Short mmCIF file of C-alpha atoms in Angstrom, two decimals:
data_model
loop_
_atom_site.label_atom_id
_atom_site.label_comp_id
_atom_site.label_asym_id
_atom_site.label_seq_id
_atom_site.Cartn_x
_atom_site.Cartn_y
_atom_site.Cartn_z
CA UNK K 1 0.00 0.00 0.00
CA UNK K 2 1.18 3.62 -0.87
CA UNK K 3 1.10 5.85 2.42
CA UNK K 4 1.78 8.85 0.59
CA UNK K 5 -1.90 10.30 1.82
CA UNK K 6 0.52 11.01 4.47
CA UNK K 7 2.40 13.29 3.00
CA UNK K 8 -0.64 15.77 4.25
CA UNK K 9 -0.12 16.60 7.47
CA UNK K 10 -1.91 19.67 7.52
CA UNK K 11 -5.02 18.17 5.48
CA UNK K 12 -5.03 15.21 8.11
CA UNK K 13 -4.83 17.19 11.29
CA UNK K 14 -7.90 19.39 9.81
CA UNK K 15 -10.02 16.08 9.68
CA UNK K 16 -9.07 14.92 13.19
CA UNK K 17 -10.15 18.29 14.33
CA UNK K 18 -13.68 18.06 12.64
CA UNK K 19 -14.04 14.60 14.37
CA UNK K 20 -13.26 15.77 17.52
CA UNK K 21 -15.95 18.65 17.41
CA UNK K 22 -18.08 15.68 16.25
CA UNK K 23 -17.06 13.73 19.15
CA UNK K 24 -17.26 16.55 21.68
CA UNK K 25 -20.80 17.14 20.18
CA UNK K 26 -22.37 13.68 20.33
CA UNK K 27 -21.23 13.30 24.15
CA UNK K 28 -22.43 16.66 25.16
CA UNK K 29 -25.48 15.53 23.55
CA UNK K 30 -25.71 12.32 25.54
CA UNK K 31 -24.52 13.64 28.61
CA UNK K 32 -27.53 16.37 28.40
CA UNK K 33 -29.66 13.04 27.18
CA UNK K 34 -28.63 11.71 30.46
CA UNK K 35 -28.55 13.93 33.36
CA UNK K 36 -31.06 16.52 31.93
CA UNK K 37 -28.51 19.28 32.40
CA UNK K 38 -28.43 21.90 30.12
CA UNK K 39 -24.33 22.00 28.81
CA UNK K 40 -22.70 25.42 29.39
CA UNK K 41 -22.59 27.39 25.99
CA UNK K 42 -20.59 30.40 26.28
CA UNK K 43 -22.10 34.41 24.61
CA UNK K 44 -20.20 35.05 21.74
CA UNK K 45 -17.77 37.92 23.84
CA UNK K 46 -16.03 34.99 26.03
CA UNK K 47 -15.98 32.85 23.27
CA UNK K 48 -13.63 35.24 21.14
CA UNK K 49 -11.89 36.92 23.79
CA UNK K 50 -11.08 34.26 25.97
CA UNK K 51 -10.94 31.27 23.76
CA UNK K 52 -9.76 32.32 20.20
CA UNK K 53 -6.36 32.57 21.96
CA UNK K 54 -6.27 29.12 23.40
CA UNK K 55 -7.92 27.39 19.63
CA UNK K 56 -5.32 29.75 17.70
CA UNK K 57 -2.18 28.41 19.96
CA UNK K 58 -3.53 24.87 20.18
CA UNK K 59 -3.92 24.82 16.02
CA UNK K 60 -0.22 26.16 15.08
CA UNK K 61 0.70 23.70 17.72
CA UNK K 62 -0.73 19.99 16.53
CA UNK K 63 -0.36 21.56 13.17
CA UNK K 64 3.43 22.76 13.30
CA UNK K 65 4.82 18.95 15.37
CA UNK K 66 2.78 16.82 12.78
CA UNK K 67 4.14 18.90 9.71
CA UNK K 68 7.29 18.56 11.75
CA UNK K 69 7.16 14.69 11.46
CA UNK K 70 7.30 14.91 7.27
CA UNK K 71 11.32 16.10 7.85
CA UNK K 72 12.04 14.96 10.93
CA UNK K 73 12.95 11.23 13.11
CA UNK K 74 10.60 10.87 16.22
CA UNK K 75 13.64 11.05 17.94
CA UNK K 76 14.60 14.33 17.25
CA UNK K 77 11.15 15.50 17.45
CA UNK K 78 11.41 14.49 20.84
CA UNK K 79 14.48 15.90 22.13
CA UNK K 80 12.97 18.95 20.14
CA UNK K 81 9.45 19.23 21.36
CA UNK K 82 10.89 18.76 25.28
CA UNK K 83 12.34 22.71 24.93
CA UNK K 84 8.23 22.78 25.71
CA UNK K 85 8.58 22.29 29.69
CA UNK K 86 10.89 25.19 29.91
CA UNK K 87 8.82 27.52 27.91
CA UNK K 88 5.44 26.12 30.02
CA UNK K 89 7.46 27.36 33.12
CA UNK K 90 8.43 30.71 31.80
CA UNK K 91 4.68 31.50 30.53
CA UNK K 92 3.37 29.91 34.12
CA UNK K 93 6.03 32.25 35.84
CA UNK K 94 5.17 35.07 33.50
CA UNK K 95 1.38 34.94 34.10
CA UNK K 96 1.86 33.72 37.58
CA UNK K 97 0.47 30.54 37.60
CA UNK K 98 3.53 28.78 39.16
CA UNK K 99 5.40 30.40 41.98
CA UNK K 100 9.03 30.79 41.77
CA UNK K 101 10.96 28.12 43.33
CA UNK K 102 14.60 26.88 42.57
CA UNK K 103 13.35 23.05 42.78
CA UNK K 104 10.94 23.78 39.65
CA UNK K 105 13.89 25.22 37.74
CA UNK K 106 16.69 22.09 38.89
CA UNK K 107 13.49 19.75 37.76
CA UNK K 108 13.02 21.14 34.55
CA UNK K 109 16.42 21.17 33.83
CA UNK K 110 17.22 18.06 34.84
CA UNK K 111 14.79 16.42 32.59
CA UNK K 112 15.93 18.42 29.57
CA UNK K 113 19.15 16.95 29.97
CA UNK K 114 17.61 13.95 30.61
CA UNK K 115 15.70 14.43 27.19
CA UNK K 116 18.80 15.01 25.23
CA UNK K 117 20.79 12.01 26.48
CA UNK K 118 17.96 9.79 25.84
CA UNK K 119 17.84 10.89 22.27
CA UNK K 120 22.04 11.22 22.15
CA UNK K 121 23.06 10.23 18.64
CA UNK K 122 19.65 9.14 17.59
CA UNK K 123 18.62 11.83 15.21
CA UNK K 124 18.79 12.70 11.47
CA UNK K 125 18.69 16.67 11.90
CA UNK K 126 17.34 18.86 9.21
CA UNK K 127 17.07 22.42 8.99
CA UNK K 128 13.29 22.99 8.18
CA UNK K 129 12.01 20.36 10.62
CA UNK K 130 13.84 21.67 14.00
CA UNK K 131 12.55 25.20 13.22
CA UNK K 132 9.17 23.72 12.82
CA UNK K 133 9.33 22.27 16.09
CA UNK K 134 10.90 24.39 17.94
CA UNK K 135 8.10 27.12 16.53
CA UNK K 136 5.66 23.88 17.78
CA UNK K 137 7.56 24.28 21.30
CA UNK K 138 6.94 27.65 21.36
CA UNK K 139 3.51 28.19 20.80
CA UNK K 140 2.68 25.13 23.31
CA UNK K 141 3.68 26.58 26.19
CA UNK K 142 1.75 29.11 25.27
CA UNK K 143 -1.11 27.19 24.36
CA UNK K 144 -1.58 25.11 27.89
CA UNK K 145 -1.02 28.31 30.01
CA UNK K 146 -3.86 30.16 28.08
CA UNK K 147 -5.86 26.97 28.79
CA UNK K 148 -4.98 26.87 32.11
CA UNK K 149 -6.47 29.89 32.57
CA UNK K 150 -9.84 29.00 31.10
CA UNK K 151 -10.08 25.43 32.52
CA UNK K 152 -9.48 26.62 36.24
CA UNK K 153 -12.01 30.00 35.83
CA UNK K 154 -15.44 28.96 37.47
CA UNK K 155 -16.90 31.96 36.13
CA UNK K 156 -16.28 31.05 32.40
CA UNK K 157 -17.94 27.45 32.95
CA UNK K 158 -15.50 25.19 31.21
CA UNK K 159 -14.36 22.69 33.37
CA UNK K 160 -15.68 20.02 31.82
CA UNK K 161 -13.06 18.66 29.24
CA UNK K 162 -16.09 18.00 27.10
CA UNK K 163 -16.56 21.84 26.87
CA UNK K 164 -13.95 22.69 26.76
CA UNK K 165 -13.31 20.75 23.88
CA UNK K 166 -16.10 21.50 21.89
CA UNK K 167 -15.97 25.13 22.34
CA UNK K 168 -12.26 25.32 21.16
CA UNK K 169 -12.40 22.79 18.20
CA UNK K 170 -13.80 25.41 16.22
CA UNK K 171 -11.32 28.10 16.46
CA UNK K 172 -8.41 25.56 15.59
CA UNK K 173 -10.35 24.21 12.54
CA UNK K 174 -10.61 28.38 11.58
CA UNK K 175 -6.66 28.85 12.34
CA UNK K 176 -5.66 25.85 10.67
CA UNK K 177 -7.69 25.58 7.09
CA UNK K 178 -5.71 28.68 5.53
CA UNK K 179 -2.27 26.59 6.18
CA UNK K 180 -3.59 23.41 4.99
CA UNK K 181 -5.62 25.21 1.73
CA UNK K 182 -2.61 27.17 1.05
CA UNK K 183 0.46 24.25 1.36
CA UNK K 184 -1.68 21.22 0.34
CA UNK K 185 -4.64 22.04 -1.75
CA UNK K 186 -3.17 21.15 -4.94
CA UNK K 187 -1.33 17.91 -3.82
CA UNK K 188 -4.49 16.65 -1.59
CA UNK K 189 -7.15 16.96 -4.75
CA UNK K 190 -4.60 14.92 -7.00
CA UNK K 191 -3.58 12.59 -4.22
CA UNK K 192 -4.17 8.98 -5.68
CA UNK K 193 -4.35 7.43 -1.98
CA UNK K 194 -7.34 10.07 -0.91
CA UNK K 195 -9.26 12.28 -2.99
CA UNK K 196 -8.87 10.90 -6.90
CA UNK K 197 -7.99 7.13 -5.40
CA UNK K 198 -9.14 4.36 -7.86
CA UNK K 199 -8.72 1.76 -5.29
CA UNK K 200 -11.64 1.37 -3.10
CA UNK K 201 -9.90 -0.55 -0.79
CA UNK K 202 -7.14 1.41 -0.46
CA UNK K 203 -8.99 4.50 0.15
CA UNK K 204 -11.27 3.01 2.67
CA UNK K 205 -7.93 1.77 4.39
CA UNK K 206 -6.96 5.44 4.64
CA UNK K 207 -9.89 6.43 6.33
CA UNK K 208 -9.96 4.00 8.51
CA UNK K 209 -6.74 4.37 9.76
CA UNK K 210 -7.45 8.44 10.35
CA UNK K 211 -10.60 8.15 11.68
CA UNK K 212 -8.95 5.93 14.03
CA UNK K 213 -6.08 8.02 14.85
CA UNK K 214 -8.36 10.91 15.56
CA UNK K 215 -10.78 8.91 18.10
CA UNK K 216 -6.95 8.47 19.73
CA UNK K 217 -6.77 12.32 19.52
CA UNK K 218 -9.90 13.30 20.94
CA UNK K 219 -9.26 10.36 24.55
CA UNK K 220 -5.52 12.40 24.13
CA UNK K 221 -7.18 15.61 24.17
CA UNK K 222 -9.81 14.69 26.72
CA UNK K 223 -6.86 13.49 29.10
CA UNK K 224 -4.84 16.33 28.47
CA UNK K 225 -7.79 18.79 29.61
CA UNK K 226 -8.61 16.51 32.31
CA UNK K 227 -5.37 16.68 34.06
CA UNK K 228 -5.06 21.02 33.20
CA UNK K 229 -8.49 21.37 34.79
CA UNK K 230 -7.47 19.57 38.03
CA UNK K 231 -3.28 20.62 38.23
CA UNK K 232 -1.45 22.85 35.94
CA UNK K 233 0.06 23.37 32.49
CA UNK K 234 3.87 22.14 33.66
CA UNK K 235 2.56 19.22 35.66
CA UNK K 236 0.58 18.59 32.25
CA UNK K 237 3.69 19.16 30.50
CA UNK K 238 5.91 16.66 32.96
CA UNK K 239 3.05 14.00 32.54
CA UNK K 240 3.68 14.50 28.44
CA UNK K 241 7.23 13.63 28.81
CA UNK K 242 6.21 10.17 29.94
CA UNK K 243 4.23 9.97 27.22
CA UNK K 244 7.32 10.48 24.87
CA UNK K 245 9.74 8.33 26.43
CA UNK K 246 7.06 5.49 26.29
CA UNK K 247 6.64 6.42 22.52
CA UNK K 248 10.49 6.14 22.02
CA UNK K 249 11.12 3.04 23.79
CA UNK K 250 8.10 1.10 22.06
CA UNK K 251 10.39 2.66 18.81
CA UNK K 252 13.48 0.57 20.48
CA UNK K 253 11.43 -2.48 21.04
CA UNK K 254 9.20 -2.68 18.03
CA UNK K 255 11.22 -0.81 15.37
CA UNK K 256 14.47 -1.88 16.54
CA UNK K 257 16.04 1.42 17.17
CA UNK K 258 19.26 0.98 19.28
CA UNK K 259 19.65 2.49 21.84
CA UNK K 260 22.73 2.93 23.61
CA UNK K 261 24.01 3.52 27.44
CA UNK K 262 23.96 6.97 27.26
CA UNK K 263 20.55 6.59 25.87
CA UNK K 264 19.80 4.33 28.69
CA UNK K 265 21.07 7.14 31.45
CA UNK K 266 19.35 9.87 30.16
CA UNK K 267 15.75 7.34 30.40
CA UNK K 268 16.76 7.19 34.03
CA UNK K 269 17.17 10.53 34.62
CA UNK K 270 13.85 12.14 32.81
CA UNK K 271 11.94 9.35 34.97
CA UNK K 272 13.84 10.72 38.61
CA UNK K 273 13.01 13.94 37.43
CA UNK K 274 9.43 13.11 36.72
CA UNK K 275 9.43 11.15 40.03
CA UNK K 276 10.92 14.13 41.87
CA UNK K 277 8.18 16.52 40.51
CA UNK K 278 5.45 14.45 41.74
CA UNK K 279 6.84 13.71 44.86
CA UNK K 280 8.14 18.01 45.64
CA UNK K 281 4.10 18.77 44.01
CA UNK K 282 2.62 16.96 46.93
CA UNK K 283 4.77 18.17 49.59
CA UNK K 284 4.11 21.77 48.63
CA UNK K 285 0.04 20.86 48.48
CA UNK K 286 0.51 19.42 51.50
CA UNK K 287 2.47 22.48 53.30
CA UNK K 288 -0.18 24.51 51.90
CA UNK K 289 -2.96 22.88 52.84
CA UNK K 290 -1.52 22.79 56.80
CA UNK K 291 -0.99 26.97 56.12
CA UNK K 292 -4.63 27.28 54.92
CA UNK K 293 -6.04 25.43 57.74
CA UNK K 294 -3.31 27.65 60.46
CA UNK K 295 -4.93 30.52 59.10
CA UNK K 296 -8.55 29.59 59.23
CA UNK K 297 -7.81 28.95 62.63
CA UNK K 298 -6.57 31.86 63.70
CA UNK K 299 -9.12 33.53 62.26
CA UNK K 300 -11.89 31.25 64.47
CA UNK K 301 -9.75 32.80 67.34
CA UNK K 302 -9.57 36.25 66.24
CA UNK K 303 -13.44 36.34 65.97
CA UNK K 304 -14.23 34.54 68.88
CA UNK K 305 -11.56 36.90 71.02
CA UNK K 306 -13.59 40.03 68.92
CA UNK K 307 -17.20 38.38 70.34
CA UNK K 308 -15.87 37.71 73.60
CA UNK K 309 -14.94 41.57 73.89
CA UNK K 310 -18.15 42.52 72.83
CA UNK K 311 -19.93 40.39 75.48
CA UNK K 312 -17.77 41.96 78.26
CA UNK K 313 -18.54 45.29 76.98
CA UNK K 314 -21.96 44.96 76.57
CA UNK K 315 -22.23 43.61 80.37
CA UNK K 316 -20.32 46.62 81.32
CA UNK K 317 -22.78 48.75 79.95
CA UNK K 318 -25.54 46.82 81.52
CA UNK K 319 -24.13 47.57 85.27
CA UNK K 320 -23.27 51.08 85.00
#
């Protein structure tokens, strides 16, 4: 079979985006079929202001690492797309989602370099590719701190993954058709394997196989917003790591990449670093949570002290 419908990166990310709005759709729909809750839909002011951000960032993003893959090795995409974290944690710092602590910086750094000797001598580089994902990198860590912000704001209604999805498929389908029309127009309407295919079989192959790799997108995307909604957009970022290395070593295992000890190091030291940011995340929550319940009792004590001087003053009064 002839995979060269995959040549269109651009043209296939489009069509897992209008299956995810299809997706999001039909569950909202059985969700409302379900409960008999009315789903949040947002006025048309939010949903430009506050969302065509997060859609914009999220498009250039999917759309920028998978045009990335047409010049680039997984490998290098990897090592690549990890320059993410560090942006994440600038963004977070910037817009003051994270505080500032030196164990977030060591952590971040140590996984980079983790990163790098993991994918040590493993890559094919090429010009156009890094600069794609690198621009990819870029515009992610911008992408889950904007959605941080609208996944964590009660007022805007969207913490529902659900919601959030199918209120921001839209404005990445927008972002994204005037890339794929202008870069693959001409070679997706003469494409043998998609649009003027011959072969039945082939063609229904085709769709099958992207139809199933955007049902894989959506549960992605649904886990992704799941896990922003309840942490943040560098313990999101941390969690994606894992995701690669998995991805890399299946490559070692299935594909027969080698792999070599320095290789082997660096896999140890992005999962210590992963381990270390779980483990520092819920010692923090857990200081925090003892500060928060200090102060609400100090509070009980301030306001019982302020009643208890009111009730000797008022039985002053009542003997003079």
């Amino acid at each position: 079979m002839d995979y060269g419908v995959y040549k269109l990166p651009l043209s296939i990310t489009m069509v897992h985006l209008v299956i995810k709005f299809i997706l999001a759709w039909m569950v909202r729909g059985a969700l409302h079929c379900y409960n008999g809750q009315r789903r949040v839909i947002l006025p048309w002011s939010d949903y430009i202001k506050k969302l065509a951000p997060t859609g914009i960032a999220s498009a250039l993003d999917i759309g920028l690492s998978n045009w990335s893959f047409e010049f680039i090795t997984i490998s290098l995409y990897t090592m690549s797309k990890s320059t993410c974290i560090i942006f994440i944690l600038g963004f977070a710092l910037l817009f003051k989602l994270e505080k500032f602590r030196w164990s977030l910086i060591f952590i971040v750094a140590f996984i980079a370099v983790g990163l790098f000797l993991f994918t040590y001598h493993a890559t094919q580089f090429n010009d156009k590719g890094f600069a794609l994902v690198l621009s990819a990198s870029f515009v992610s860590g911008l992408r889950w701190t904007l959605a941080q912000f609208v996944c964590q704001k009660n007022e805007i209604g969207l913490g529902n993954p659900i919601d959030m999805m199918y209120h921001v498929q839209p404005w990445m389908i927008l972002s994204l058709l005037p890339l794929s029309a202008g870069f693959e127009i001409m070679t997706l309407s003469t494409s043998r394997q998609f649009v003027a295919s011959r072969d039945y079989q082939v063609l229904a192959s085709n769709c099958l196989i992207i139809g199933g790799g955007a049902v894989l997108a959506f549960m992605l995307e649904f886990s992704e917003f799941l896990l922003l909604c309840k942490t943040s957009s560098l313990t999101l970022s941390i969690s994606g790591i894992l995701k690669e290395l998995c991805t890399l070593f299946l490559a070692h295992v299935i594909n027969g990449d080698k792999m070599s000890f320095v290789n082997s190091l660096g896999l140890v030291a992005c999962l210590c670093g992963i381990t270390l940011h779980v483990v520092l995340k819920a010692i923090h929550r857990k200081q925090e949570g003892l500060q928060g319940k200090d102060e609400a009792i100090e509070l009980l004590l301030a306001d019982e002290n302020d009643s208890g001087n009111d009730d000797n003053e008022h039985f002053n009064q009542s003997h003079l």
